[in-house]
CSV table of C-alpha atoms and ligand atoms in Angstrom, one decimal:
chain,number,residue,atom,x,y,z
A,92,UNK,CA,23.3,47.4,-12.8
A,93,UNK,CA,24.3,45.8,-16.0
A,94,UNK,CA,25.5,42.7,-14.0
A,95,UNK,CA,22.6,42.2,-11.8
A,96,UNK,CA,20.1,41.9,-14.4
A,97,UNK,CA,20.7,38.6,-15.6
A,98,UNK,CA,21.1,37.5,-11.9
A,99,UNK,CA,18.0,39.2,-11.1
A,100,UNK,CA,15.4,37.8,-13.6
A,101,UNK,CA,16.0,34.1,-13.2
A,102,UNK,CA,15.9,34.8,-9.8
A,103,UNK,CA,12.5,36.2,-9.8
A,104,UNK,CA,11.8,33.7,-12.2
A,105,UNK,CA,12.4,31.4,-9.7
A,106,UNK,CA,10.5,32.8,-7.2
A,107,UNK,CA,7.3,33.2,-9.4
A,108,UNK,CA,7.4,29.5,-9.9
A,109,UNK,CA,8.0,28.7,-6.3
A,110,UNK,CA,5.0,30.4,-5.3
A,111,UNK,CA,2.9,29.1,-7.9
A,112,UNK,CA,3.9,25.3,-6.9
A,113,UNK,CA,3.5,26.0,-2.9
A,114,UNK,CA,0.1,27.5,-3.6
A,115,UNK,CA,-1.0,24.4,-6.0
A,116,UNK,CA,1.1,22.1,-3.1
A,117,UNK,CA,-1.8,23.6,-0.8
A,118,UNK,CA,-4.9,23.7,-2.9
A,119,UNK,CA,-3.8,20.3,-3.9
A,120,UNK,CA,-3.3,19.2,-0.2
A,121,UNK,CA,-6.7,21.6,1.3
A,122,UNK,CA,-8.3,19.0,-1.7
A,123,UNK,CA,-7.1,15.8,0.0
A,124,UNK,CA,-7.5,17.1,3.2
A,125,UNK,CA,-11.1,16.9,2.8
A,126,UNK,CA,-11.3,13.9,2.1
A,127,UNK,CA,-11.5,11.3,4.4
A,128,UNK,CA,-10.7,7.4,4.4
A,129,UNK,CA,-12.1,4.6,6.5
A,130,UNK,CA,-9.6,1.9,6.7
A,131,UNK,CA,-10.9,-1.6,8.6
A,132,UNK,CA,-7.9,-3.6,9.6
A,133,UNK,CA,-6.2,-5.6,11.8
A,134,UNK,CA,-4.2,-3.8,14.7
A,135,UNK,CA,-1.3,-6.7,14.1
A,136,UNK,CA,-1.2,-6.2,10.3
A,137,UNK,CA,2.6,-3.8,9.4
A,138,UNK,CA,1.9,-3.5,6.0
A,139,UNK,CA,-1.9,-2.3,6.6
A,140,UNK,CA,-0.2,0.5,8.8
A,141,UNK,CA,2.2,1.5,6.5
A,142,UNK,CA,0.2,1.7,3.6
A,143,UNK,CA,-2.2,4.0,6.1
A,144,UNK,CA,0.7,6.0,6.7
A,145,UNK,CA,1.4,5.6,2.6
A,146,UNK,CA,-2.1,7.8,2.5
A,147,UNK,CA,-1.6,9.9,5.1
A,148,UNK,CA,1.5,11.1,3.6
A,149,UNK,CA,-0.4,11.9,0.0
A,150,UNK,CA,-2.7,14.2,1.7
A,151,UNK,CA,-6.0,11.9,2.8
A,152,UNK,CA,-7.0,12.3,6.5
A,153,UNK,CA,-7.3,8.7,7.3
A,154,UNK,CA,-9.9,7.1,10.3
A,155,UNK,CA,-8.8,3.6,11.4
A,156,UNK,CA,-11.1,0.6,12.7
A,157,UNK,CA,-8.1,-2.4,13.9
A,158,UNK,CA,-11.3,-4.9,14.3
A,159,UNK,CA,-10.6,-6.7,10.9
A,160,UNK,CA,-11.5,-6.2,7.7
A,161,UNK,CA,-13.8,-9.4,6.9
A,162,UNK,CA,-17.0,-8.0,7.9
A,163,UNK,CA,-16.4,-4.6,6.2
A,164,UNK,CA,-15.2,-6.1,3.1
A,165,UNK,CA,-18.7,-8.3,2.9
A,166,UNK,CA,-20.7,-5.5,4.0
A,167,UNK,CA,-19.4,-2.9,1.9
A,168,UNK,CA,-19.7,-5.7,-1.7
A,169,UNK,CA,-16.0,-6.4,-2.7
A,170,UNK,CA,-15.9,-10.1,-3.6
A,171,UNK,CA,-13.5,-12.2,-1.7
A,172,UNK,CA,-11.6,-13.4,-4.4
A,173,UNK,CA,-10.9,-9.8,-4.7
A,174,UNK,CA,-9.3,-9.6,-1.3
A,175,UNK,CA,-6.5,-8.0,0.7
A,176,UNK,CA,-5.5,-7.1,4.2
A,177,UNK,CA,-7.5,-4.2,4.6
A,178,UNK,CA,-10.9,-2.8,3.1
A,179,UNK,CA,-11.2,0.8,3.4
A,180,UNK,CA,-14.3,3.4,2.4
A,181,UNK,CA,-13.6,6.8,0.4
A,182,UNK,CA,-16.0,9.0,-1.3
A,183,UNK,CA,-19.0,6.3,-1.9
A,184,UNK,CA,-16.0,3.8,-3.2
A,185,UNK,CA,-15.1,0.9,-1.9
A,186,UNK,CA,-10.5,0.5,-1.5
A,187,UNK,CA,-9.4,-2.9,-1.3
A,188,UNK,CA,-5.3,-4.4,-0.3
A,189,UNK,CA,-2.4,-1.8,-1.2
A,190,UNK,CA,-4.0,0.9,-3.4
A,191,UNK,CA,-1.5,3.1,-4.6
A,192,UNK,CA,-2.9,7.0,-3.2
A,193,UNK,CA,-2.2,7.9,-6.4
A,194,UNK,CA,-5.4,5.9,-8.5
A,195,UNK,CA,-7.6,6.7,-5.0
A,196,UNK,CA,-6.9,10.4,-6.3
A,197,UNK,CA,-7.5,9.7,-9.8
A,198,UNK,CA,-10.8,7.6,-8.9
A,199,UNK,CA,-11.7,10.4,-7.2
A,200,UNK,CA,-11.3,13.0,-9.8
A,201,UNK,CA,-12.7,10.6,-12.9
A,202,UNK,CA,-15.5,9.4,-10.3
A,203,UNK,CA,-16.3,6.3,-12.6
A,204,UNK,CA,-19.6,4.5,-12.4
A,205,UNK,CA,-18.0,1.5,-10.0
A,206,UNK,CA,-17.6,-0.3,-6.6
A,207,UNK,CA,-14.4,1.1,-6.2
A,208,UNK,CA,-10.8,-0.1,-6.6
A,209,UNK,CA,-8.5,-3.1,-5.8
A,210,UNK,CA,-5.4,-4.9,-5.8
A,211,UNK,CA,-5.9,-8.5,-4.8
A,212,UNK,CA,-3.6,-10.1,-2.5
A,213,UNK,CA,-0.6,-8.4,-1.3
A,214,UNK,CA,2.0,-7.5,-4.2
A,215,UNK,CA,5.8,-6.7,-3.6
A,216,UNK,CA,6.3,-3.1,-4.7
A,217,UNK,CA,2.7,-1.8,-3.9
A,218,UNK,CA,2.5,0.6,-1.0
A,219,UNK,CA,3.1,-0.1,2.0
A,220,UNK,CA,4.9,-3.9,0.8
A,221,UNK,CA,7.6,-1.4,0.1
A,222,UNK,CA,9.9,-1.4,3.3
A,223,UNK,CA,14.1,-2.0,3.1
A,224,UNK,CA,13.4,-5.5,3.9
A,225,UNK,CA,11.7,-6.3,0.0
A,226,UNK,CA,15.6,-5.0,-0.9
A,227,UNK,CA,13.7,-2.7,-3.7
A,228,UNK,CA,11.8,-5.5,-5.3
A,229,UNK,CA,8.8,-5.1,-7.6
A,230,UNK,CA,6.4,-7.2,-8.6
A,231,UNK,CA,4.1,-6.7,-11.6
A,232,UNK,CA,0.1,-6.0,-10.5
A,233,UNK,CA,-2.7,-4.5,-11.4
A,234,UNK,CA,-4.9,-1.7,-10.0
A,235,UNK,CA,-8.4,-3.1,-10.9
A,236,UNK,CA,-11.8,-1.0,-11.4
A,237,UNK,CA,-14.4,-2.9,-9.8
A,238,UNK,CA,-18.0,-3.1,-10.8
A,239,UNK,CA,-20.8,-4.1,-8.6
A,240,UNK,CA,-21.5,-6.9,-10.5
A,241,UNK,CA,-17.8,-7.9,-9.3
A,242,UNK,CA,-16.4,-8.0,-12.9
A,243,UNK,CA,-12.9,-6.3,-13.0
A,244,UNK,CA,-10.8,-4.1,-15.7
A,245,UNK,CA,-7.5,-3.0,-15.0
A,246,UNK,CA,-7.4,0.6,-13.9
A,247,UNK,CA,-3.6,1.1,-13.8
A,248,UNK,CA,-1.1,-1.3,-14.6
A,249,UNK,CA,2.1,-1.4,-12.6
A,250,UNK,CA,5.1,-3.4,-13.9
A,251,UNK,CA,7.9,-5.1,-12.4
A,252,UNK,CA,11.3,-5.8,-11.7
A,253,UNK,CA,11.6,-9.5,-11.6
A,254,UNK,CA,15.8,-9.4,-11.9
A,255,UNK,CA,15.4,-8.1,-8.0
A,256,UNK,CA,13.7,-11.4,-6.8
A,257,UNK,CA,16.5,-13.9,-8.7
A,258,UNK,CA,19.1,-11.9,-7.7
A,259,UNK,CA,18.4,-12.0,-3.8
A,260,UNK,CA,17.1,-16.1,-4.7
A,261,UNK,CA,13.6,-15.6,-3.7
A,262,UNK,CA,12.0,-17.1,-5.9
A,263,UNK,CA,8.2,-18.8,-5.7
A,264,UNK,CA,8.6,-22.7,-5.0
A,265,UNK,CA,5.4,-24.8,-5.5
A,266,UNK,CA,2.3,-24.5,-3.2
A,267,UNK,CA,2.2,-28.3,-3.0
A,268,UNK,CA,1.8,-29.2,0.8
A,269,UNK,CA,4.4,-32.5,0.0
A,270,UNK,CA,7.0,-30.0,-0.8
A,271,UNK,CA,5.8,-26.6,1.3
A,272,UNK,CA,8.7,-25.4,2.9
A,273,UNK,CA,8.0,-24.4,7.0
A,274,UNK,CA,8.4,-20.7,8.2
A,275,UNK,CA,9.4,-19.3,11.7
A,276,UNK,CA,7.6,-17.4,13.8
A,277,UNK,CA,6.7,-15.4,16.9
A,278,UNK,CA,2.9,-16.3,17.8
A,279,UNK,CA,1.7,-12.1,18.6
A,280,UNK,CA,-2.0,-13.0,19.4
A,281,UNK,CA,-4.7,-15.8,18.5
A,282,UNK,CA,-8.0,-15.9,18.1
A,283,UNK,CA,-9.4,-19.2,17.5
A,284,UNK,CA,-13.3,-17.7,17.4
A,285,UNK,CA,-12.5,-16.5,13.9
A,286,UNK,CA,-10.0,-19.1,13.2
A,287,UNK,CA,-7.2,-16.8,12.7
A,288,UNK,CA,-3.7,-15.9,13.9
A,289,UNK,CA,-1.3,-13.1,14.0
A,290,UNK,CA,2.5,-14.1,13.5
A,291,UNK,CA,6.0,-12.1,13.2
A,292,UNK,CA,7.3,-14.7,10.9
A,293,UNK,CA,10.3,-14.9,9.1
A,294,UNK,CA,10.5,-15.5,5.7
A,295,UNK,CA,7.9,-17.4,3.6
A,296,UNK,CA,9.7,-18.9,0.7
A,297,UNK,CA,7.1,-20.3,-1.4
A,298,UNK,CA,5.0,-17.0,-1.0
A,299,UNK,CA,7.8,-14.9,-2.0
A,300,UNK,CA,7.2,-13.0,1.6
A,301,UNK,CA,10.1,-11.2,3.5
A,302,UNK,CA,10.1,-11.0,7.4
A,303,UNK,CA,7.3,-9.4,8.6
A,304,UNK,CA,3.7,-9.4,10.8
A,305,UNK,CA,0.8,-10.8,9.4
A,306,UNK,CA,-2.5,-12.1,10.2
A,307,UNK,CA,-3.4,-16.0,8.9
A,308,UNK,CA,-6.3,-17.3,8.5
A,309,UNK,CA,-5.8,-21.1,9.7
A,310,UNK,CA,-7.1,-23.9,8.1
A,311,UNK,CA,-7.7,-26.1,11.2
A,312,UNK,CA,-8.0,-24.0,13.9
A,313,UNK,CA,-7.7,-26.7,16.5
A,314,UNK,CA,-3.8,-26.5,16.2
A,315,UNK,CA,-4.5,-22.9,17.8
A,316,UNK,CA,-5.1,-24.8,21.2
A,317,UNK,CA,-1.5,-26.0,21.8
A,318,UNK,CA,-0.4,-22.5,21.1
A,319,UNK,CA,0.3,-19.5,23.1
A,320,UNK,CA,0.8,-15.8,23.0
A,321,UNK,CA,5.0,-15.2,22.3
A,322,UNK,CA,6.1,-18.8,22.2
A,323,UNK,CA,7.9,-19.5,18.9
A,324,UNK,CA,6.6,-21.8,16.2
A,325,UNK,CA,6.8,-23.0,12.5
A,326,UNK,CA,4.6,-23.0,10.4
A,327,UNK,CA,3.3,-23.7,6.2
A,328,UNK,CA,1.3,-20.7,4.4
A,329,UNK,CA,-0.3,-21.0,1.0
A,330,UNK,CA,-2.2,-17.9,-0.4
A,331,UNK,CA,-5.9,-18.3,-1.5
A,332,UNK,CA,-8.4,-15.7,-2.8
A,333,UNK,CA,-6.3,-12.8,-1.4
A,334,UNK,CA,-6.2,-14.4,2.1
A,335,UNK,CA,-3.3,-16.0,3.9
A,336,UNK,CA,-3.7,-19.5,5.4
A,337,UNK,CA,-1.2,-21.7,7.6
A,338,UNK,CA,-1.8,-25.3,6.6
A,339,UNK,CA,-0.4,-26.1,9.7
A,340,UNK,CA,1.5,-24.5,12.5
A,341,UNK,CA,3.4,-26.2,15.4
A,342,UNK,CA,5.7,-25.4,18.2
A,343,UNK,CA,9.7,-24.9,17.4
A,344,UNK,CA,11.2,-27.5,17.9
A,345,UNK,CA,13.9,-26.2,20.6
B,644,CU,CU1,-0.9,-6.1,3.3
């Protein structure tokens, strides 16, 4: 008796606690659960599924429309120059690019007078531009709170590790087309009605982008018409008002 005691009492200890943290676990998660996001996005974009999958994961039950995001983005009021990949709708808030769950759930809580949330562009680091293939680089961004009125203030700041991006020599080379250096890709669908094309590129220096499938807005959409569905290509990307554009895009040469 003496010696089970002290055995004993932590162990209930522990026990006590367990059960208070599954129950919270499950109040938190019943919460979530309740709560449910529209994400508009385009059925080629990766990094718009995984960062789907990011919020699925936290707890949000998440409903998907792969027809863009463009049109929701304008209808819904986030400003272009505010842009990302996908534009999703949460609890009378507009989510914009690679939210982290995390702020969604603290909007959500705080329920601020505001548009909603977003993180312009497509940072290395945020959610779902976190894969094996970024070799755990982080780039610095911001979470912004969004008024109607389209004037921003930083809702969360993240910070980064830039010593990950000179170590592995990806580093940002100028946007001027003289010097733009060309990408490869695998062509995965076109449409030329919107102007836009869906590549599985490889890496884009001067964008500081890994390997992976994205959808480009082109600038001259007439290249499109030499192109076809799987045939491989180069191509130059700049980044403008959190959009992707190819500059120009051309068969491989063989
Ligand atoms: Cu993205």
């Amino acid at each position: 008796m003496k010696n089970t005691l002290p055995i004993t009492l932590p162990r209930r200890h522990w026990l006590a606690t367990a059960a208070v943290l599954a129950l919270t676990g499950f109040e938190r998660t019943a919460l979530a659960q309740a709560t449910t996001l529209q994400v508009w996005k385009d059925p080629n974009c990766g990094c718009c599924q995984l960062w789907v999958e990011h919020l699925q994961a936290s707890g949000f039950k998440v409903e998907v429309r792969d027809v863009g995001n463009t049109a929701a983005r304008k209808r819904l009021g986030m400003p272009e120059q505010l842009g990302s990949c996908h534009t999703a709708s949460v609890g009378g808030y507009v989510i914009e690019g690679h939210v982290p769950a995390a702020d969604i759930h603290r909007l959500l809580k705080e329920r601020p007078a505001a548009l909603g949330l977003s993180v312009p562009g497509m940072p290395i680091g945020s959610p779902g531009m976190d894969g094996p293939e970024y070799k755990g680089r982080k780039d610095a961004y911001d979470v912004l709170l969004v008024q109607k009125d389209g004037s921003t203030k930083s809702f969360q700041h993240y910070p980064g590790l830039r010593r990950m991006a000179q170590r592995d020599g990806l580093q940002r080379v100028s946007d001027d087309a003289a010097v733009l250096p060309w990408a490869s890709a695998e062509v995965r669908r076109i449409d030329k009605a919107a102007g836009k094309v869906a590549l599985k590129h490889g890496e884009i220096k001067n964008l500081d982008m890994p390997p992976m499938s994205m959808v480009f807005q082109v600038k001259d959409p007439s290249q499109l018409d030499a192109l076809q569905v799987g045939q491989k290509v180069r191509f130059q990307a700049v980044q403008d008002k959190g959009a992707y554009w190819v500059l120009k895009i051309e068969a491989a040469a063989l």
